[in-house]
């Protein structure tokens, strides 16, 4: 056992970079999956909608940790060992995709139907309708809950520690094993997460309030 | 894909899965009940307590909601013994689940309390209802309508979140799957079975809560 020193603090902060990188990549991946799921969820063909509903239910009805395990070991099973890094990215993206898909579905459906009918009457095809008519209006309602979800996503990346990927939480575990100062180390780890998450939480609730005001008027 | 599924080992380990699932339910139920009690006190303190207390509760809620559950578990499970509180994994898991769940439940209960306009209470008192009647007939039914539906979702989230307690080897469902996996080397099957049990439980509870809401509040209010 040794004492906690300045080098350890640097180690934690450097590991926090991986939390940020992981969150950003998972958000990009989740955004892509979520967009597809949201569009499928509001599609006209029933089987397509059912698939999206099933996907969302499955990922929202099972623990994220098990989803990560399943991706990690599932890769091995089909003979494509993914490793901790890729499995965590894939697992988090699929999970985030389900949650973002459900959030964005709500935003799409909040756009009045008349708008879509009018766009169709004007002869705009699907892509134009979605991109030019639905998206600009849906974006307004989508942003606050999406920012709120980012907080969840950042916190979720801590589960990568259990798979063995060295990010902030895992780095904290390693340091705790070496120095055995749990309150100090996990307190620091928690503070770093807090510094990342709290501004987003505040932003999300401000945006939400502003949106509510806009709708009241 | 030339992997051959082997669920025989899972069937042989069914007692472990059942014990794990029961522990998951037990931890979740105990944590939910305890956090509900804390949340009622916390929400009252947050809405009508003295200012320092209000700030304290607000800080607690924000700290818990903006840090990962896994870090909270580690802090409790590794931290408390250093100040002389010896815990086994299940106790550590329960404390962590209660502390985490309370923060979210406080916000749910607070939303219910704050949603009732003051005019209604004044109106009821002006109509000659006394305090208890006002609370029972005017405040409570409306507050429950707002509080109960998110409490159901909160319970399911808490149950799914409890899988993280396997990181300190609490004896719940995910730990059971990890044990079976370690013994049989059938990782995928073990986690599929555990995931299926979680899924069945969350489906069961969401259906049950929806039914309870229908019976208690009549037609489900759209939000």
XYZ file of C-alpha atoms in Angstrom:
440
model
C 0.000 0.000 0.000
C 1.276 3.466 -0.861
C -0.041 6.978 -0.395
C -2.039 9.004 -2.854
C 0.054 11.532 -4.746
C -0.182 14.193 -7.437
C 0.692 11.649 -10.118
C -2.425 9.689 -9.191
C -4.560 12.762 -9.678
C -3.086 13.221 -13.153
C -3.768 9.556 -13.852
C -7.428 10.037 -12.955
C -7.770 13.123 -15.107
C -6.093 11.400 -18.042
C -8.462 8.462 -17.642
C -11.356 10.928 -17.649
C -10.421 11.688 -21.257
C -11.518 8.157 -22.132
C -14.842 8.732 -20.444
C -15.315 11.803 -22.633
C -14.181 10.024 -25.797
C -16.367 7.021 -25.034
C -19.382 9.269 -24.368
C -18.892 11.185 -27.617
C -18.478 8.068 -29.737
C -21.433 6.358 -28.072
C -23.523 9.473 -28.619
C -22.608 9.561 -32.302
C -23.310 5.844 -32.688
C -26.454 6.059 -30.592
C -27.608 9.054 -32.597
C -27.261 7.099 -35.820
C -29.074 4.047 -34.437
C -31.642 6.284 -32.760
C -32.414 8.132 -35.984
C -33.045 4.875 -37.818
C -35.160 3.515 -34.953
C -37.196 6.731 -34.674
C -37.908 6.742 -38.415
C -38.808 3.051 -38.321
C -41.031 3.665 -35.323
C -43.147 6.177 -37.272
C -42.980 4.290 -40.590
C -46.163 3.356 -42.396
C -45.418 -0.346 -42.803
C -46.484 -2.238 -39.705
C -43.675 -4.823 -39.531
C -41.139 -1.999 -39.627
C -42.876 -0.273 -36.716
C -43.080 -3.533 -34.800
C -39.374 -4.118 -35.234
C -38.630 -0.664 -33.821
C -41.020 -1.205 -30.907
C -39.406 -4.575 -30.163
C -35.919 -3.073 -30.320
C -36.850 -0.278 -27.916
C -38.664 -2.605 -25.487
C -35.771 -5.064 -25.464
C -33.117 -2.472 -24.695
C -35.241 -0.587 -22.183
C -36.403 -3.754 -20.441
C -33.020 -5.367 -19.712
C -30.037 -4.061 -17.744
C -27.388 -2.213 -19.729
C -24.686 -4.239 -17.972
C -26.089 -7.483 -19.405
C -26.351 -5.888 -22.845
C -22.645 -5.060 -22.641
C -21.820 -8.615 -21.511
C -23.899 -10.062 -24.343
C -22.154 -7.948 -26.979
C -18.749 -8.729 -25.454
C -19.298 -12.492 -25.334
C -21.561 -12.551 -28.378
C -18.678 -11.322 -30.514
C -16.541 -14.197 -29.269
C -19.370 -16.591 -29.927
C -19.740 -15.758 -33.603
C -15.965 -15.816 -33.951
C -15.357 -12.058 -34.079
C -13.645 -11.163 -30.783
C -14.491 -7.496 -30.314
C -12.403 -6.657 -27.270
C -13.470 -4.357 -24.458
C -13.224 -1.118 -26.427
C -15.337 -2.121 -29.420
C -17.917 -4.074 -27.435
C -18.498 -1.167 -25.095
C -18.921 1.214 -28.036
C -21.287 -1.153 -29.811
C -23.274 -1.958 -26.659
C -23.616 1.656 -25.570
C -24.572 2.753 -29.098
C -27.330 0.167 -29.398
C -28.643 1.043 -25.938
C -28.472 4.794 -26.541
C -30.112 4.208 -29.921
C -33.145 2.665 -28.256
C -33.550 5.549 -25.789
C -32.851 8.290 -28.363
C -35.145 6.548 -30.848
C -37.980 6.688 -28.341
C -37.261 10.336 -27.467
C -37.098 11.380 -31.106
C -40.211 9.416 -32.021
C -42.062 11.617 -29.555
C -40.653 14.746 -31.173
C -41.562 13.568 -34.659
C -45.096 12.713 -33.593
C -45.437 16.089 -31.885
C -45.269 17.740 -35.314
C -48.904 18.323 -36.324
C -50.131 15.813 -38.876
C -51.465 18.599 -41.075
C -47.919 19.674 -41.762
C -47.036 16.283 -43.192
C -50.277 16.090 -45.162
C -49.645 19.551 -46.591
C -46.090 18.600 -47.528
C -47.414 15.493 -49.243
C -50.072 17.503 -51.058
C -47.349 19.818 -52.294
C -45.652 16.804 -53.822
C -42.635 16.604 -51.516
C -41.299 13.058 -51.347
C -40.432 11.233 -48.097
C -36.886 12.578 -47.787
C -37.939 16.165 -48.418
C -40.897 15.857 -46.069
C -38.759 14.532 -43.249
C -35.775 16.797 -43.817
C -37.473 20.077 -44.728
C -40.764 19.915 -42.876
C -40.614 17.481 -39.958
C -36.976 17.757 -38.852
C -36.816 21.543 -38.274
C -39.947 21.435 -36.124
C -39.120 18.174 -34.336
C -35.645 19.439 -33.479
C -37.043 22.071 -31.141
C -38.811 19.562 -28.923
C -36.036 16.972 -29.289
C -33.137 19.018 -27.962
C -33.971 19.324 -24.226
C -34.582 15.588 -23.586
C -31.586 14.691 -25.762
C -29.309 16.869 -23.628
C -30.847 15.250 -20.544
C -30.135 11.810 -21.978
C -26.483 12.753 -22.491
C -26.123 12.832 -18.700
C -27.365 9.245 -18.551
C -25.010 8.251 -21.321
C -21.962 9.733 -19.577
C -22.895 7.894 -16.386
C -23.444 4.668 -18.351
C -19.906 4.717 -19.678
C -18.797 3.852 -16.120
C -20.050 0.303 -16.761
C -17.187 -0.077 -19.244
C -15.055 -0.443 -16.098
C -16.724 -3.785 -15.371
C -15.835 -5.097 -18.839
C -12.245 -4.037 -18.137
C -11.927 -0.894 -20.217
C -9.789 1.679 -18.371
C -11.820 4.854 -18.117
C -12.457 7.097 -15.124
C -14.194 4.566 -12.860
C -11.742 1.759 -13.655
C -8.814 4.099 -13.024
C -10.380 4.922 -9.653
C -10.648 1.215 -8.849
C -6.984 0.667 -9.729
C -5.868 3.566 -7.557
C -8.077 2.396 -4.713
C -6.496 -1.044 -4.882
C -3.055 0.561 -4.614
C -3.678 3.244 -1.986
C -6.868 2.110 -0.255
C -8.331 5.568 0.237
C -11.865 4.856 -1.065
C -13.589 8.054 0.074
C -10.864 10.254 -1.350
C -10.504 8.428 -4.649
C -14.132 7.670 -5.429
C -14.986 11.155 -4.167
C -12.615 12.556 -6.769
C -13.953 10.233 -9.444
C -17.519 11.264 -8.586
C -16.526 14.947 -8.698
C -15.128 14.585 -12.204
C -18.375 12.960 -13.371
C -20.335 15.674 -11.600
C -18.383 18.418 -13.348
C -19.194 16.799 -16.682
C -22.858 16.035 -15.978
C -24.189 18.919 -13.920
C -23.857 21.637 -16.585
C -25.751 19.351 -18.967
C -28.480 18.744 -16.376
C -28.875 22.480 -15.879
C -28.850 23.120 -19.626
C -31.498 20.459 -20.170
C -33.876 21.915 -17.593
C -33.336 25.489 -18.871
C -34.046 24.407 -22.439
C -37.109 22.535 -21.270
C -38.443 25.560 -19.414
C -37.852 27.772 -22.425
C -39.664 25.314 -24.664
C -42.600 25.125 -22.253
C -42.813 28.926 -22.285
C -42.751 28.972 -26.073
C -45.688 26.583 -26.146
C -47.666 28.551 -23.603
C -47.582 31.689 -25.721
C -21.647 -19.077 -37.262
C -20.788 -22.494 -35.988
C -21.501 -21.974 -32.351
C -23.713 -24.572 -30.735
C -26.014 -23.292 -28.036
C -26.045 -25.314 -24.887
C -28.836 -24.505 -22.521
C -28.590 -27.812 -20.614
C -26.118 -26.316 -18.168
C -28.482 -23.392 -17.655
C -31.355 -25.707 -16.810
C -29.127 -27.474 -14.298
C -28.280 -24.110 -12.755
C -31.942 -23.069 -12.522
C -31.871 -22.920 -8.720
C -29.072 -20.361 -8.869
C -30.984 -18.222 -11.354
C -34.144 -18.414 -9.258
C -32.252 -17.503 -6.076
C -30.592 -14.626 -7.916
C -33.890 -13.357 -9.287
C -35.462 -13.526 -5.829
C -32.577 -11.538 -4.366
C -32.926 -8.982 -7.159
C -36.625 -8.633 -6.326
C -35.906 -8.428 -2.633
C -33.231 -5.763 -3.003
C -35.410 -3.763 -5.398
C -38.536 -3.975 -3.258
C -36.731 -3.083 -0.017
C -34.896 -0.239 -1.721
C -38.109 1.066 -3.274
C -40.020 1.032 0.017
C -37.173 2.681 1.907
C -36.638 5.311 -0.779
C -40.331 6.112 -0.803
C -40.227 6.870 2.924
C -37.082 8.958 2.529
C -38.574 10.655 -0.512
C -41.740 11.768 1.298
C -39.651 13.347 4.052
C -37.131 14.677 1.535
C -39.778 16.178 -0.739
C -41.493 17.876 2.207
C -38.140 19.237 3.378
C -37.332 20.323 -0.168
C -40.626 22.165 -0.676
C -41.486 23.526 2.763
C -38.467 23.091 5.049
C -36.150 25.855 6.252
C -33.771 27.153 3.620
C -30.573 25.306 4.701
C -32.491 22.017 4.719
C -33.972 22.765 1.296
C -30.496 23.415 -0.100
C -29.144 20.276 1.534
C -31.814 18.072 -0.042
C -31.345 19.795 -3.410
C -27.588 19.198 -3.231
C -28.123 15.540 -2.339
C -30.475 15.037 -5.284
C -28.128 16.740 -7.734
C -25.022 14.894 -6.534
C -26.683 11.492 -6.765
C -28.312 12.172 -10.116
C -25.132 13.477 -11.723
C -22.733 10.700 -10.730
C -22.739 7.044 -11.847
C -24.371 4.419 -9.651
C -21.280 2.220 -9.948
C -19.107 4.903 -8.336
C -21.697 5.333 -5.576
C -21.621 1.587 -4.863
C -17.825 1.554 -4.706
C -17.808 4.550 -2.393
C -20.243 2.867 -0.004
C -18.922 -0.679 -0.184
C -15.231 0.211 0.084
C -15.629 3.455 2.007
C -17.924 2.596 4.899
C -15.693 -0.218 6.244
C -12.806 2.280 6.553
C -14.867 4.221 9.100
C -15.663 1.058 11.012
C -18.956 0.003 9.418
C -18.536 -3.556 8.240
C -20.925 -4.536 5.457
C -21.487 -7.639 3.406
C -22.069 -7.214 -0.317
C -25.863 -7.429 -0.069
C -26.026 -4.802 2.652
C -23.735 -2.526 0.659
C -25.879 -3.037 -2.427
C -29.077 -2.272 -0.520
C -27.668 0.918 1.007
C -26.425 2.068 -2.396
C -29.774 1.310 -4.040
C -31.643 3.204 -1.310
C -29.388 6.250 -1.498
C -29.566 6.288 -5.288
C -33.282 5.555 -5.549
C -34.197 8.184 -2.942
C -32.785 11.015 -5.034
C -34.953 10.113 -8.016
C -38.002 9.395 -5.879
C -37.691 12.742 -4.067
C -38.032 14.475 -7.423
C -41.103 12.403 -8.313
C -42.855 13.134 -5.021
C -41.869 16.802 -5.176
C -43.414 17.134 -8.629
C -46.637 15.688 -7.216
C -46.728 18.095 -4.277
C -45.819 21.173 -6.301
C -48.412 20.451 -8.917
C -51.348 21.172 -6.672
C -52.189 24.822 -6.821
C -52.597 26.715 -3.621
C -55.989 27.971 -4.741
C -57.427 24.481 -4.469
C -56.425 24.155 -0.840
C -57.801 27.606 -0.073
C -60.971 26.793 -1.963
C -61.469 23.586 -0.011
C -60.915 25.364 3.294
C -63.320 28.120 2.242
C -65.944 25.474 1.496
C -65.690 24.434 5.121
C -63.612 21.249 4.762
C -61.220 20.924 7.637
C -57.491 20.351 7.173
C -57.584 16.571 7.168
C -60.509 16.453 4.741
C -58.755 18.941 2.478
C -55.675 16.742 2.420
C -57.589 13.477 1.998
C -60.212 14.620 -0.504
C -58.444 17.343 -2.487
C -54.665 17.138 -2.247
C -53.972 13.406 -1.975
C -56.058 12.092 -4.905
C -54.512 14.605 -7.285
C -50.992 14.158 -5.976
C -51.244 10.363 -6.249
C -52.347 10.620 -9.861
C -49.145 12.473 -10.619
C -46.841 10.466 -8.360
C -47.895 6.844 -8.862
C -47.245 6.339 -12.605
C -43.591 7.499 -12.504
C -43.070 5.495 -9.311
C -43.853 2.360 -11.301
C -41.250 3.221 -13.931
C -38.824 4.135 -11.168
C -39.214 0.676 -9.626
C -38.429 -0.997 -12.950
C -35.407 1.256 -13.508
C -34.215 0.471 -10.002
C -34.585 -3.248 -10.615
C -32.608 -3.097 -13.862
C -30.023 -0.867 -12.227
C -29.542 -3.364 -9.397
C -27.628 -5.556 -11.868
C -24.710 -3.158 -11.328
C -24.524 -4.514 -7.762
C -22.861 -7.589 -9.261
C -19.715 -5.423 -9.371
C -19.410 -5.924 -5.604
C -20.713 -9.526 -5.866
C -24.083 -9.038 -4.196
C -26.039 -12.300 -4.605
C -28.460 -10.985 -7.208
C -29.373 -12.191 -10.677
C -26.420 -10.801 -12.643
C -23.969 -12.242 -10.103
C -25.732 -15.576 -10.423
C -25.260 -15.411 -14.206
C -21.582 -14.545 -13.712
C -21.150 -17.509 -11.364
C -22.839 -19.911 -13.763
C -20.733 -18.500 -16.576
C -17.538 -18.989 -14.604
C -18.393 -22.584 -13.836
C -19.799 -23.731 -17.178
C -17.899 -21.412 -19.567
C -21.236 -20.824 -21.285
C -21.132 -17.042 -21.155
C -23.641 -16.202 -23.846
C -26.272 -18.639 -22.618
C -25.916 -17.521 -19.003
C -26.366 -13.856 -19.871
C -29.229 -14.556 -22.284
C -31.079 -16.418 -19.529
C -30.462 -13.603 -17.035
C -31.510 -10.956 -19.570
C -34.672 -12.911 -20.349
C -35.555 -13.066 -16.648
C -35.019 -9.307 -16.245
C -37.104 -8.691 -19.351
C -39.921 -10.905 -18.100
C -39.851 -9.169 -14.720
C -39.950 -5.677 -16.205
C -42.779 -6.696 -18.540
C -44.663 -8.240 -15.628
C -44.278 -5.173 -13.442
C -45.118 -2.650 -16.142
C -48.297 -4.581 -16.964
C -49.171 -4.877 -13.277
C -48.575 -1.174 -12.601
C -50.648 -0.193 -15.631
C -53.498 -2.367 -14.330
C -53.223 -0.855 -10.853
C -53.352 2.644 -12.311
C -56.409 1.781 -14.354
C -58.213 0.404 -11.340
C -57.134 3.211 -9.011
C -57.515 6.203 -11.297
C -59.999 5.013 -13.874
C -59.038 5.887 -17.393
C -55.342 6.461 -17.723
C -54.538 10.140 -17.913
C -52.531 11.091 -20.947
C -49.507 13.193 -20.229
